[in-house]
mmCIF file of C-alpha atoms and ligand atoms in Angstrom:
data_model
loop_
_atom_site.group_PDB
_atom_site.id
_atom_site.type_symbol
_atom_site.label_atom_id
_atom_site.label_comp_id
_atom_site.label_asym_id
_atom_site.label_seq_id
_atom_site.Cartn_x
_atom_site.Cartn_y
_atom_site.Cartn_z
ATOM 1 C CA MET A 1 0.044 0.000 0.055
ATOM 2 C CA ALA A 2 1.454 3.437 -0.987
ATOM 3 C CA ARG A 3 1.122 6.383 0.979
ATOM 4 C CA VAL A 4 -1.967 8.389 0.248
ATOM 5 C CA PHE A 5 -2.631 11.975 0.377
ATOM 6 C CA ASN A 6 -4.361 12.551 3.712
ATOM 7 C CA PHE A 7 -6.475 15.652 3.848
ATOM 8 C CA GLY A 8 -7.963 15.007 7.260
ATOM 9 C CA PRO A 9 -8.116 17.837 9.907
ATOM 10 C CA GLY A 10 -6.315 16.200 12.725
ATOM 11 C CA PRO A 11 -4.527 13.878 13.399
ATOM 12 C CA ALA A 12 -3.301 14.947 10.008
ATOM 13 C CA CYS A 13 -0.377 14.335 7.706
ATOM 14 C CA LEU A 14 3.102 14.445 8.897
ATOM 15 C CA PRO A 15 6.333 15.086 6.804
ATOM 16 C CA LEU A 16 7.494 11.605 5.454
ATOM 17 C CA GLU A 17 11.174 12.500 5.984
ATOM 18 C CA VAL A 18 10.024 12.910 9.916
ATOM 19 C CA LEU A 19 8.338 9.632 10.058
ATOM 20 C CA GLU A 20 11.469 7.898 8.187
ATOM 21 C CA GLU A 21 13.671 9.521 10.619
ATOM 22 C CA VAL A 22 11.544 8.386 13.653
ATOM 23 C CA LYS A 23 11.380 4.809 12.130
ATOM 24 C CA ARG A 24 15.293 4.790 11.843
ATOM 25 C CA GLU A 25 15.677 5.801 15.464
ATOM 26 C CA LEU A 26 12.698 3.712 16.797
ATOM 27 C CA PRO A 27 14.349 0.697 18.370
ATOM 28 C CA GLU A 28 17.786 2.640 19.586
ATOM 29 C CA TYR A 29 17.832 6.190 20.102
ATOM 30 C CA LEU A 30 21.145 7.513 19.635
ATOM 31 C CA ASP A 31 23.448 5.564 21.986
ATOM 32 C CA THR A 32 20.921 4.919 24.698
ATOM 33 C CA GLY A 33 20.089 1.488 23.431
ATOM 34 C CA MET A 34 16.415 1.909 23.798
ATOM 35 C CA SER A 35 13.474 3.796 22.047
ATOM 36 C CA VAL A 36 12.208 7.088 23.336
ATOM 37 C CA MET A 37 9.237 5.567 24.429
ATOM 38 C CA GLU A 38 11.282 3.690 26.946
ATOM 39 C CA LEU A 39 13.575 6.623 28.197
ATOM 40 C CA SER A 40 12.813 8.114 31.542
ATOM 41 C CA HIS A 41 11.450 11.418 31.426
ATOM 42 C CA ARG A 42 13.885 12.264 34.043
ATOM 43 C CA SER A 43 16.885 11.088 32.119
ATOM 44 C CA ARG A 44 19.609 13.459 30.560
ATOM 45 C CA ASP A 45 18.533 12.073 26.948
ATOM 46 C CA PHE A 46 15.138 13.199 27.478
ATOM 47 C CA ASP A 47 16.031 16.392 28.789
ATOM 48 C CA LYS A 48 17.969 17.143 25.740
ATOM 49 C CA ILE A 49 14.923 16.158 23.502
ATOM 50 C CA LEU A 50 12.629 18.562 25.432
ATOM 51 C CA HIS A 51 15.082 21.451 25.388
ATOM 52 C CA ALA A 52 16.098 20.967 21.779
ATOM 53 C CA SER A 53 12.348 20.880 20.839
ATOM 54 C CA SER A 54 11.654 24.002 22.829
ATOM 55 C CA ASP A 55 14.788 25.814 21.361
ATOM 56 C CA SER A 56 13.697 24.894 17.780
ATOM 57 C CA LEU A 57 10.316 26.192 18.424
ATOM 58 C CA ARG A 58 11.675 29.394 19.825
ATOM 59 C CA ARG A 59 13.916 29.988 16.753
ATOM 60 C CA LEU A 60 11.080 29.217 14.439
ATOM 61 C CA MET A 61 8.547 31.528 15.818
ATOM 62 C CA ASN A 62 11.018 33.948 17.128
ATOM 63 C CA ILE A 63 9.471 33.781 20.567
ATOM 64 C CA PRO A 64 10.871 36.733 22.838
ATOM 65 C CA GLU A 65 12.719 36.013 25.957
ATOM 66 C CA GLY A 66 9.862 36.842 28.475
ATOM 67 C CA TYR A 67 7.585 33.873 27.084
ATOM 68 C CA ARG A 68 7.534 30.638 28.242
ATOM 69 C CA ILE A 69 6.968 27.520 26.066
ATOM 70 C CA LEU A 70 5.093 24.582 27.872
ATOM 71 C CA PHE A 71 4.370 20.911 26.448
ATOM 72 C CA LEU A 72 1.262 20.035 28.038
ATOM 73 C CA GLN A 73 -1.450 17.266 27.933
ATOM 74 C CA GLY A 74 -5.243 17.197 27.709
ATOM 75 C CA GLY A 75 -5.321 18.723 24.291
ATOM 76 C CA ALA A 76 -6.423 22.282 23.235
ATOM 77 C CA SER A 77 -9.687 21.351 24.900
ATOM 78 C CA LEU A 78 -8.198 21.416 28.492
ATOM 79 C CA GLN A 79 -6.827 24.958 27.904
ATOM 80 C CA PHE A 80 -10.441 26.099 27.453
ATOM 81 C CA SER A 81 -10.708 25.543 31.332
ATOM 82 C CA ALA A 82 -6.998 26.423 32.114
ATOM 83 C CA VAL A 83 -7.212 29.998 30.282
ATOM 84 C CA PRO A 84 -10.128 31.348 32.469
ATOM 85 C CA MET A 85 -8.423 29.775 35.687
ATOM 86 C CA ASN A 86 -5.041 31.223 35.129
ATOM 87 C CA LEU A 87 -5.929 34.660 33.967
ATOM 88 C CA MET A 88 -9.034 35.442 35.987
ATOM 89 C CA LYS A 89 -8.701 38.621 38.222
ATOM 90 C CA ASN A 90 -12.093 40.516 37.737
ATOM 91 C CA GLY A 91 -13.572 37.220 36.532
ATOM 92 C CA VAL A 92 -14.669 38.627 33.225
ATOM 93 C CA ALA A 93 -13.581 38.205 29.661
ATOM 94 C CA ASP A 94 -14.437 38.900 26.117
ATOM 95 C CA TYR A 95 -14.871 36.048 23.818
ATOM 96 C CA ILE A 96 -15.216 36.358 19.733
ATOM 97 C CA VAL A 97 -17.125 33.290 18.630
ATOM 98 C CA THR A 98 -16.165 32.416 15.231
ATOM 99 C CA GLY A 99 -16.814 28.508 15.299
ATOM 100 C CA TYR A 100 -17.370 25.372 17.324
ATOM 101 C CA TRP A 101 -14.180 25.585 19.046
ATOM 102 C CA ALA A 102 -14.271 29.026 20.102
ATOM 103 C CA LYS A 103 -17.889 28.458 21.348
ATOM 104 C CA LYS A 104 -16.792 25.546 23.227
ATOM 105 C CA ALA A 105 -14.173 27.579 24.951
ATOM 106 C CA ALA A 106 -16.708 30.314 25.759
ATOM 107 C CA LEU A 107 -19.170 27.776 27.420
ATOM 108 C CA GLU A 108 -16.280 26.327 29.191
ATOM 109 C CA ALA A 109 -14.965 29.640 30.640
ATOM 110 C CA ALA A 110 -18.551 30.660 31.567
ATOM 111 C CA ARG A 111 -18.449 27.825 34.273
ATOM 112 C CA TYR A 112 -15.903 29.956 36.152
ATOM 113 C CA ILE A 113 -16.176 33.804 34.984
ATOM 114 C CA ARG A 114 -18.589 35.970 33.199
ATOM 115 C CA VAL A 115 -18.036 35.779 29.498
ATOM 116 C CA ASN A 116 -19.056 38.601 27.041
ATOM 117 C CA VAL A 117 -19.631 37.363 23.558
ATOM 118 C CA ILE A 118 -18.508 40.589 21.799
ATOM 119 C CA ALA A 119 -18.998 39.245 18.351
ATOM 120 C CA SER A 120 -20.043 36.199 16.645
ATOM 121 C CA SER A 121 -20.842 34.869 13.193
ATOM 122 C CA GLU A 122 -23.251 32.119 14.078
ATOM 123 C CA ASP A 123 -26.091 33.847 12.272
ATOM 124 C CA LYS A 124 -24.365 32.567 8.965
ATOM 125 C CA ASN A 125 -23.061 29.158 10.516
ATOM 126 C CA PHE A 126 -19.676 30.645 11.029
ATOM 127 C CA SER A 127 -18.822 31.372 7.431
ATOM 128 C CA TYR A 128 -17.093 34.695 7.982
ATOM 129 C CA ILE A 129 -15.092 36.633 10.700
ATOM 130 C CA PRO A 130 -16.989 39.304 12.276
ATOM 131 C CA ASN A 131 -16.153 43.086 11.738
ATOM 132 C CA LEU A 132 -13.154 43.544 13.997
ATOM 133 C CA SER A 133 -13.081 47.426 13.674
ATOM 134 C CA THR A 134 -16.373 47.686 15.934
ATOM 135 C CA LEU A 135 -15.543 45.540 18.804
ATOM 136 C CA ASN A 136 -16.770 46.761 22.069
ATOM 137 C CA ILE A 137 -14.170 45.755 24.583
ATOM 138 C CA SER A 138 -15.042 46.463 28.246
ATOM 139 C CA SER A 139 -12.465 48.164 30.426
ATOM 140 C CA ASP A 140 -12.684 45.417 33.184
ATOM 141 C CA VAL A 141 -12.052 42.146 31.056
ATOM 142 C CA ASP A 142 -9.147 39.976 31.944
ATOM 143 C CA TYR A 143 -8.615 38.981 28.366
ATOM 144 C CA VAL A 144 -10.028 38.884 24.928
ATOM 145 C CA TYR A 145 -10.219 35.146 23.415
ATOM 146 C CA ILE A 146 -10.163 34.110 19.811
ATOM 147 C CA CYS A 147 -9.751 31.157 17.823
ATOM 148 C CA GLN A 148 -7.694 32.406 14.967
ATOM 149 C CA ASN A 149 -8.256 29.662 12.292
ATOM 150 C CA ASN A 150 -11.554 27.899 12.501
ATOM 151 C CA THR A 151 -10.719 24.466 11.529
ATOM 152 C CA ILE A 152 -14.276 23.350 10.656
ATOM 153 C CA TYR A 153 -15.637 26.095 8.917
ATOM 154 C CA GLY A 154 -12.469 27.247 6.972
ATOM 155 C CA THR A 155 -11.999 30.742 8.014
ATOM 156 C CA ARG A 156 -9.050 32.747 9.553
ATOM 157 C CA PHE A 157 -8.755 35.890 11.167
ATOM 158 C CA PRO A 158 -7.375 38.278 8.488
ATOM 159 C CA PHE A 159 -5.718 40.506 11.084
ATOM 160 C CA LEU A 160 -5.714 40.565 14.862
ATOM 161 C CA PRO A 161 -8.334 42.524 16.685
ATOM 162 C CA ASP A 162 -7.416 45.684 18.597
ATOM 163 C CA THR A 163 -7.756 44.481 22.103
ATOM 164 C CA ARG A 164 -6.950 48.125 23.797
ATOM 165 C CA GLY A 165 -4.104 46.781 25.886
ATOM 166 C CA LYS A 166 -5.973 43.658 27.067
ATOM 167 C CA VAL A 167 -4.416 40.472 27.051
ATOM 168 C CA LEU A 168 -5.101 38.636 23.795
ATOM 169 C CA VAL A 169 -5.346 34.722 24.016
ATOM 170 C CA SER A 170 -5.630 32.799 20.923
ATOM 171 C CA ASP A 171 -6.269 29.272 19.884
ATOM 172 C CA VAL A 172 -4.040 28.597 16.856
ATOM 173 C CA SER A 173 -4.222 24.629 16.821
ATOM 174 C CA SER A 174 -5.121 24.594 13.054
ATOM 175 C CA MET A 175 -2.624 27.298 11.887
ATOM 176 C CA PHE A 176 0.289 26.783 14.065
ATOM 177 C CA LEU A 177 3.503 27.126 12.399
ATOM 178 C CA SER A 178 1.788 27.707 8.930
ATOM 179 C CA GLU A 179 2.790 31.346 8.755
ATOM 180 C CA PRO A 180 4.871 33.641 10.755
ATOM 181 C CA MET A 181 3.368 35.354 13.992
ATOM 182 C CA ASP A 182 4.264 38.230 15.872
ATOM 183 C CA VAL A 183 4.247 36.424 19.339
ATOM 184 C CA SER A 184 4.645 39.783 21.242
ATOM 185 C CA ARG A 185 1.076 40.728 20.317
ATOM 186 C CA TYR A 186 -0.395 37.925 22.405
ATOM 187 C CA GLY A 187 -0.605 36.948 26.098
ATOM 188 C CA VAL A 188 -1.234 33.390 25.497
ATOM 189 C CA ILE A 189 -1.068 31.251 22.277
ATOM 190 C CA PHE A 190 -1.911 27.380 22.470
ATOM 191 C CA ALA A 191 -2.211 24.681 19.935
ATOM 192 C CA GLY A 192 -2.967 21.042 19.767
ATOM 193 C CA ALA A 193 -0.191 19.402 18.053
ATOM 194 C CA GLN A 194 -2.222 17.073 16.035
ATOM 195 C CA LYS A 195 -2.952 19.536 13.449
ATOM 196 C CA ASN A 196 0.114 20.996 12.309
ATOM 197 C CA ALA A 197 3.131 19.992 14.471
ATOM 198 C CA GLY A 198 3.036 16.225 15.548
ATOM 199 C CA PRO A 199 1.112 13.469 16.834
ATOM 200 C CA ALA A 200 -1.950 13.908 18.914
ATOM 201 C CA GLY A 201 -1.344 14.033 22.874
ATOM 202 C CA VAL A 202 0.720 17.116 23.059
ATOM 203 C CA VAL A 203 -0.596 20.741 23.298
ATOM 204 C CA ILE A 204 1.861 23.487 23.095
ATOM 205 C CA LEU A 205 1.416 26.656 25.291
ATOM 206 C CA ILE A 206 3.132 29.812 24.768
ATOM 207 C CA VAL A 207 2.647 32.291 27.559
ATOM 208 C CA ARG A 208 3.895 35.757 28.704
ATOM 209 C CA GLY A 209 5.975 35.292 31.820
ATOM 210 C CA ASP A 210 3.967 37.795 33.774
ATOM 211 C CA LEU A 211 0.629 35.795 33.135
ATOM 212 C CA ILE A 212 1.906 32.717 34.821
ATOM 213 C CA SER A 213 1.279 33.377 38.577
ATOM 214 C CA ASP A 214 0.263 31.491 41.741
ATOM 215 C CA ASP A 215 -2.604 33.680 42.096
ATOM 216 C CA VAL A 216 -5.350 31.378 40.853
ATOM 217 C CA PRO A 217 -8.447 30.352 42.388
ATOM 218 C CA SER A 218 -8.209 27.469 45.038
ATOM 219 C CA PHE A 219 -10.152 24.788 42.886
ATOM 220 C CA THR A 220 -7.629 25.156 40.026
ATOM 221 C CA PRO A 221 -6.096 21.630 39.710
ATOM 222 C CA THR A 222 -2.475 21.619 40.057
ATOM 223 C CA LEU A 223 -1.814 20.457 36.768
ATOM 224 C CA LEU A 224 -3.978 23.114 35.204
ATOM 225 C CA LYS A 225 -1.983 26.107 36.969
ATOM 226 C CA TRP A 226 0.625 26.976 34.377
ATOM 227 C CA LYS A 227 3.025 28.031 37.185
ATOM 228 C CA THR A 228 3.128 24.353 38.268
ATOM 229 C CA GLN A 229 4.109 23.278 34.729
ATOM 230 C CA ALA A 230 6.453 26.325 34.221
ATOM 231 C CA ASP A 231 8.263 25.566 37.632
ATOM 232 C CA SER A 232 8.868 22.128 36.438
ATOM 233 C CA ASP A 233 9.609 22.752 32.881
ATOM 234 C CA SER A 234 6.767 20.792 31.794
ATOM 235 C CA LEU A 235 7.948 17.877 33.948
ATOM 236 C CA TYR A 236 5.570 18.083 36.863
ATOM 237 C CA ASN A 237 4.493 14.850 36.085
ATOM 238 C CA THR A 238 5.162 12.338 32.985
ATOM 239 C CA PRO A 239 4.530 14.294 29.949
ATOM 240 C CA ASN A 240 3.906 12.861 26.484
ATOM 241 C CA CYS A 241 7.777 12.148 25.846
ATOM 242 C CA PHE A 242 7.311 10.614 22.411
ATOM 243 C CA GLY A 243 4.990 13.322 21.190
ATOM 244 C CA ILE A 244 7.291 15.880 22.236
ATOM 245 C CA TYR A 245 10.126 14.115 20.514
ATOM 246 C CA VAL A 246 8.112 13.860 17.185
ATOM 247 C CA CYS A 247 7.184 17.610 17.540
ATOM 248 C CA GLY A 248 10.971 18.374 17.786
ATOM 249 C CA LYS A 249 11.480 16.652 14.653
ATOM 250 C CA VAL A 250 8.596 18.523 12.790
ATOM 251 C CA PHE A 251 10.261 21.778 14.056
ATOM 252 C CA ASN A 252 13.538 20.822 12.758
ATOM 253 C CA TRP A 253 11.931 19.889 9.362
ATOM 254 C CA ILE A 254 10.367 23.264 9.043
ATOM 255 C CA GLU A 255 13.767 25.008 9.957
ATOM 256 C CA LYS A 256 15.512 22.980 7.420
ATOM 257 C CA MET A 257 12.728 23.771 4.984
ATOM 258 C CA GLY A 258 13.382 27.538 5.319
ATOM 259 C CA GLY A 259 11.188 28.358 8.322
ATOM 260 C CA LEU A 260 7.732 29.996 8.747
ATOM 261 C CA LYS A 261 8.165 32.623 5.718
ATOM 262 C CA GLU A 262 8.772 29.610 3.516
ATOM 263 C CA MET A 263 5.838 27.690 5.105
ATOM 264 C CA LYS A 264 3.613 30.748 4.306
ATOM 265 C CA GLU A 265 4.638 30.777 0.578
ATOM 266 C CA ARG A 266 4.118 27.338 0.138
ATOM 267 C CA ASN A 267 0.821 27.362 2.029
ATOM 268 C CA GLU A 268 -0.496 30.456 0.116
ATOM 269 C CA LYS A 269 0.370 28.806 -3.298
ATOM 270 C CA LYS A 270 -1.301 25.672 -2.292
ATOM 271 C CA ALA A 271 -4.470 27.464 -1.026
ATOM 272 C CA GLN A 272 -4.565 29.932 -3.901
ATOM 273 C CA PHE A 273 -4.484 26.986 -6.441
ATOM 274 C CA LEU A 274 -7.366 25.325 -4.759
ATOM 275 C CA TYR A 275 -9.475 28.515 -4.100
ATOM 276 C CA ASP A 276 -8.884 29.718 -7.840
ATOM 277 C CA TYR A 277 -10.489 26.512 -8.877
ATOM 278 C CA LEU A 278 -13.409 26.624 -6.568
ATOM 279 C CA ASP A 279 -14.010 30.198 -7.743
ATOM 280 C CA HIS A 280 -14.427 29.082 -11.339
ATOM 281 C CA SER A 281 -16.057 25.912 -10.915
ATOM 282 C CA HIS A 282 -19.538 25.408 -11.900
ATOM 283 C CA LEU A 283 -20.038 22.369 -9.647
ATOM 284 C CA PHE A 284 -18.066 23.277 -6.455
ATOM 285 C CA LYS A 285 -18.635 26.387 -4.329
ATOM 286 C CA GLY A 286 -16.360 27.248 -1.302
ATOM 287 C CA THR A 287 -18.386 28.013 1.829
ATOM 288 C CA ALA A 288 -16.177 30.627 3.665
ATOM 289 C CA ASP A 289 -16.250 34.307 2.902
ATOM 290 C CA LYS A 290 -13.529 35.467 0.740
ATOM 291 C CA ASP A 291 -12.055 37.898 3.032
ATOM 292 C CA SER A 292 -12.065 35.342 5.720
ATOM 293 C CA ARG A 293 -10.582 32.239 3.973
ATOM 294 C CA SER A 294 -8.215 30.096 5.910
ATOM 295 C CA LEU A 295 -4.954 28.934 4.389
ATOM 296 C CA MET A 296 -5.068 25.506 6.204
ATOM 297 C CA ASN A 297 -8.823 24.256 5.947
ATOM 298 C CA VAL A 298 -10.523 24.771 2.613
ATOM 299 C CA THR A 299 -14.407 23.931 2.896
ATOM 300 C CA PHE A 300 -16.538 23.384 -0.050
ATOM 301 C CA VAL A 301 -19.870 21.837 -1.213
ATOM 302 C CA THR A 302 -21.544 20.797 -4.584
ATOM 303 C CA GLY A 303 -24.901 21.969 -2.848
ATOM 304 C CA ASP A 304 -26.230 18.389 -3.132
ATOM 305 C CA GLU A 305 -25.700 16.021 -0.278
ATOM 306 C CA ALA A 306 -25.757 12.850 -2.519
ATOM 307 C CA LEU A 307 -23.427 14.334 -4.855
ATOM 308 C CA ASP A 308 -21.038 15.436 -2.096
ATOM 309 C CA LYS A 309 -21.067 11.785 -0.894
ATOM 310 C CA GLU A 310 -20.201 10.445 -4.329
ATOM 311 C CA PHE A 311 -17.497 12.800 -4.768
ATOM 312 C CA ILE A 312 -15.858 11.910 -1.328
ATOM 313 C CA ALA A 313 -16.012 8.198 -2.623
ATOM 314 C CA PHE A 314 -14.564 9.109 -5.753
ATOM 315 C CA CYS A 315 -11.727 11.000 -4.095
ATOM 316 C CA ASP A 316 -11.217 7.995 -1.668
ATOM 317 C CA ALA A 317 -10.685 5.507 -4.765
ATOM 318 C CA ASN A 318 -8.154 8.002 -6.095
ATOM 319 C CA GLY A 319 -6.092 8.037 -2.853
ATOM 320 C CA LEU A 320 -7.329 11.166 -1.673
ATOM 321 C CA LYS A 321 -8.370 10.566 1.817
ATOM 322 C CA ASN A 322 -10.391 12.287 4.750
ATOM 323 C CA LEU A 323 -12.175 14.927 2.490
ATOM 324 C CA LYS A 324 -15.491 14.540 4.364
ATOM 325 C CA GLY A 325 -16.668 18.066 5.922
ATOM 326 C CA HIS A 326 -17.536 18.170 9.559
ATOM 327 C CA ARG A 327 -21.266 17.460 10.164
ATOM 328 C CA THR A 328 -22.087 21.021 10.958
ATOM 329 C CA VAL A 329 -20.991 22.175 7.492
ATOM 330 C CA GLY A 330 -21.312 19.173 5.404
ATOM 331 C CA GLY A 331 -19.558 18.954 1.997
ATOM 332 C CA MET A 332 -15.954 18.584 1.822
ATOM 333 C CA ARG A 333 -13.013 19.904 3.688
ATOM 334 C CA ALA A 334 -9.507 19.992 2.421
ATOM 335 C CA SER A 335 -6.900 20.441 5.233
ATOM 336 C CA ILE A 336 -3.813 21.424 3.408
ATOM 337 C CA TYR A 337 -1.393 21.767 6.304
ATOM 338 C CA ASN A 338 2.457 22.175 6.200
ATOM 339 C CA ALA A 339 3.061 18.405 5.438
ATOM 340 C CA MET A 340 0.518 18.375 2.430
ATOM 341 C CA PRO A 341 2.711 18.639 -0.562
ATOM 342 C CA TYR A 342 1.657 20.968 -3.772
ATOM 343 C CA GLU A 343 1.418 17.634 -5.584
ATOM 344 C CA GLY A 344 -1.546 16.588 -3.205
ATOM 345 C CA VAL A 345 -3.445 19.757 -4.065
ATOM 346 C CA GLU A 346 -2.614 19.362 -7.837
ATOM 347 C CA LYS A 347 -4.061 15.992 -7.728
ATOM 348 C CA LEU A 348 -7.075 17.168 -5.783
ATOM 349 C CA VAL A 349 -7.854 19.731 -8.396
ATOM 350 C CA LEU A 350 -7.453 17.228 -11.056
ATOM 351 C CA VAL A 351 -9.798 14.775 -9.420
ATOM 352 C CA MET A 352 -12.285 17.582 -8.984
ATOM 353 C CA GLU A 353 -12.107 18.764 -12.780
ATOM 354 C CA SER A 354 -12.660 15.219 -13.850
ATOM 355 C CA PHE A 355 -15.610 14.623 -11.473
ATOM 356 C CA GLU A 356 -17.055 18.203 -12.679
ATOM 357 C CA ARG A 357 -16.811 17.176 -16.301
ATOM 358 C CA ALA A 358 -18.665 13.771 -15.578
ATOM 359 C CA HIS A 359 -21.361 15.487 -13.671
ATOM 360 C CA HIS A 360 -22.100 19.005 -14.565
ATOM 361 C CA LEU A 361 -24.904 19.244 -16.815
HETATM 362 C C1 LIG B 1 -8.947 20.365 16.917
HETATM 363 C C2 LIG B 1 -8.958 21.566 17.499
HETATM 364 C C3 LIG B 1 -9.390 21.888 18.882
HETATM 365 C C4 LIG B 1 -9.441 20.414 19.739
HETATM 366 O O1 LIG B 1 -8.212 19.921 20.043
HETATM 367 P P1 LIG B 1 -8.032 18.730 21.310
HETATM 368 O O2 LIG B 1 -6.595 18.812 21.211
HETATM 369 O O3 LIG B 1 -8.828 17.603 20.440
HETATM 370 O O4 LIG B 1 -8.651 19.134 22.237
HETATM 371 C C5 LIG B 1 -9.568 23.021 19.387
HETATM 372 N N1 LIG B 1 -9.311 24.163 18.762
HETATM 373 C C6 LIG B 1 -9.159 24.009 17.466
HETATM 374 C C7 LIG B 1 -8.891 25.524 16.583
HETATM 375 C C8 LIG B 1 -8.913 22.733 16.600
HETATM 376 O O5 LIG B 1 -8.763 22.788 15.554
#
């Protein structure tokens, strides 16, 4: 069985070079005589892996000195709880609700603090990013929360909102490392690794040092307190050692490929090719507003559910996998993360053209 083009939203495709390297090192990692899975998380060898991964990420994203990088567990979803617990002072925050994940984060935060939804695109099934120039940010909020790329709806913030000096928290799970980011504009950035950085089971948190505090509500679980994790260098308990190791390999791969600027160019080229086709197609139609389109998740429909289903089966037979859209949007979604080569998108467009020729009356 040859490798397929995997358009899944996450867990998602990883660079083949990384998989080959992991395979080579699997039974005996360097001179340890064992695999990374068997290394003690307290060993010098693992300590080196952890620091190499962290250093590589810091170089890639140009993360300023004052920010900490933490490798945590519980997925991006557990940070939905950790964010309000660690940042609450006045006990109120503003949320911009642009999709399923932002809504879930807002609902979770509302269990602990007062949540103002200051903008939402739910009226049109989250197909656009709301107007960011008319936001009503209150003076007493502890932070402003966004989900910067909406995996399910194929939208991305075209620019960052002006938070009037308030801490900006961003869930970047599905756009992490896809383009350069100015980290200094954020208080907190987090991403589940399984979209664009590695295997499932690791969540990467980048947090400004002054936001890491002992002053959290007494009900905050020890493991959810960022201070616990920061003080122990992500080693308070056993971390996802193997996952962190693979993430480090992916970071190295991106550095070798030319870094985030290069990733952005490649990703723009891939997305442009697919969107150009969608904009000219008589059969397929993009579902996201043009101004809000994601570089990573491209959502589209034919407008006929039975035809969508037939198209997905046709893709499947052609080695193009996991194109089914999320149940709340229907249709198709092509997730074209860093590891998806241009050839994958080319093949997808070819298959779409041939399907369109056969089906458009
Ligand atoms: C996938 C995803 C999540 C959920 O991640 P888990 O690691 O499964 O908790 C949250 N936010 C965004 C934007 C996602 O794409």
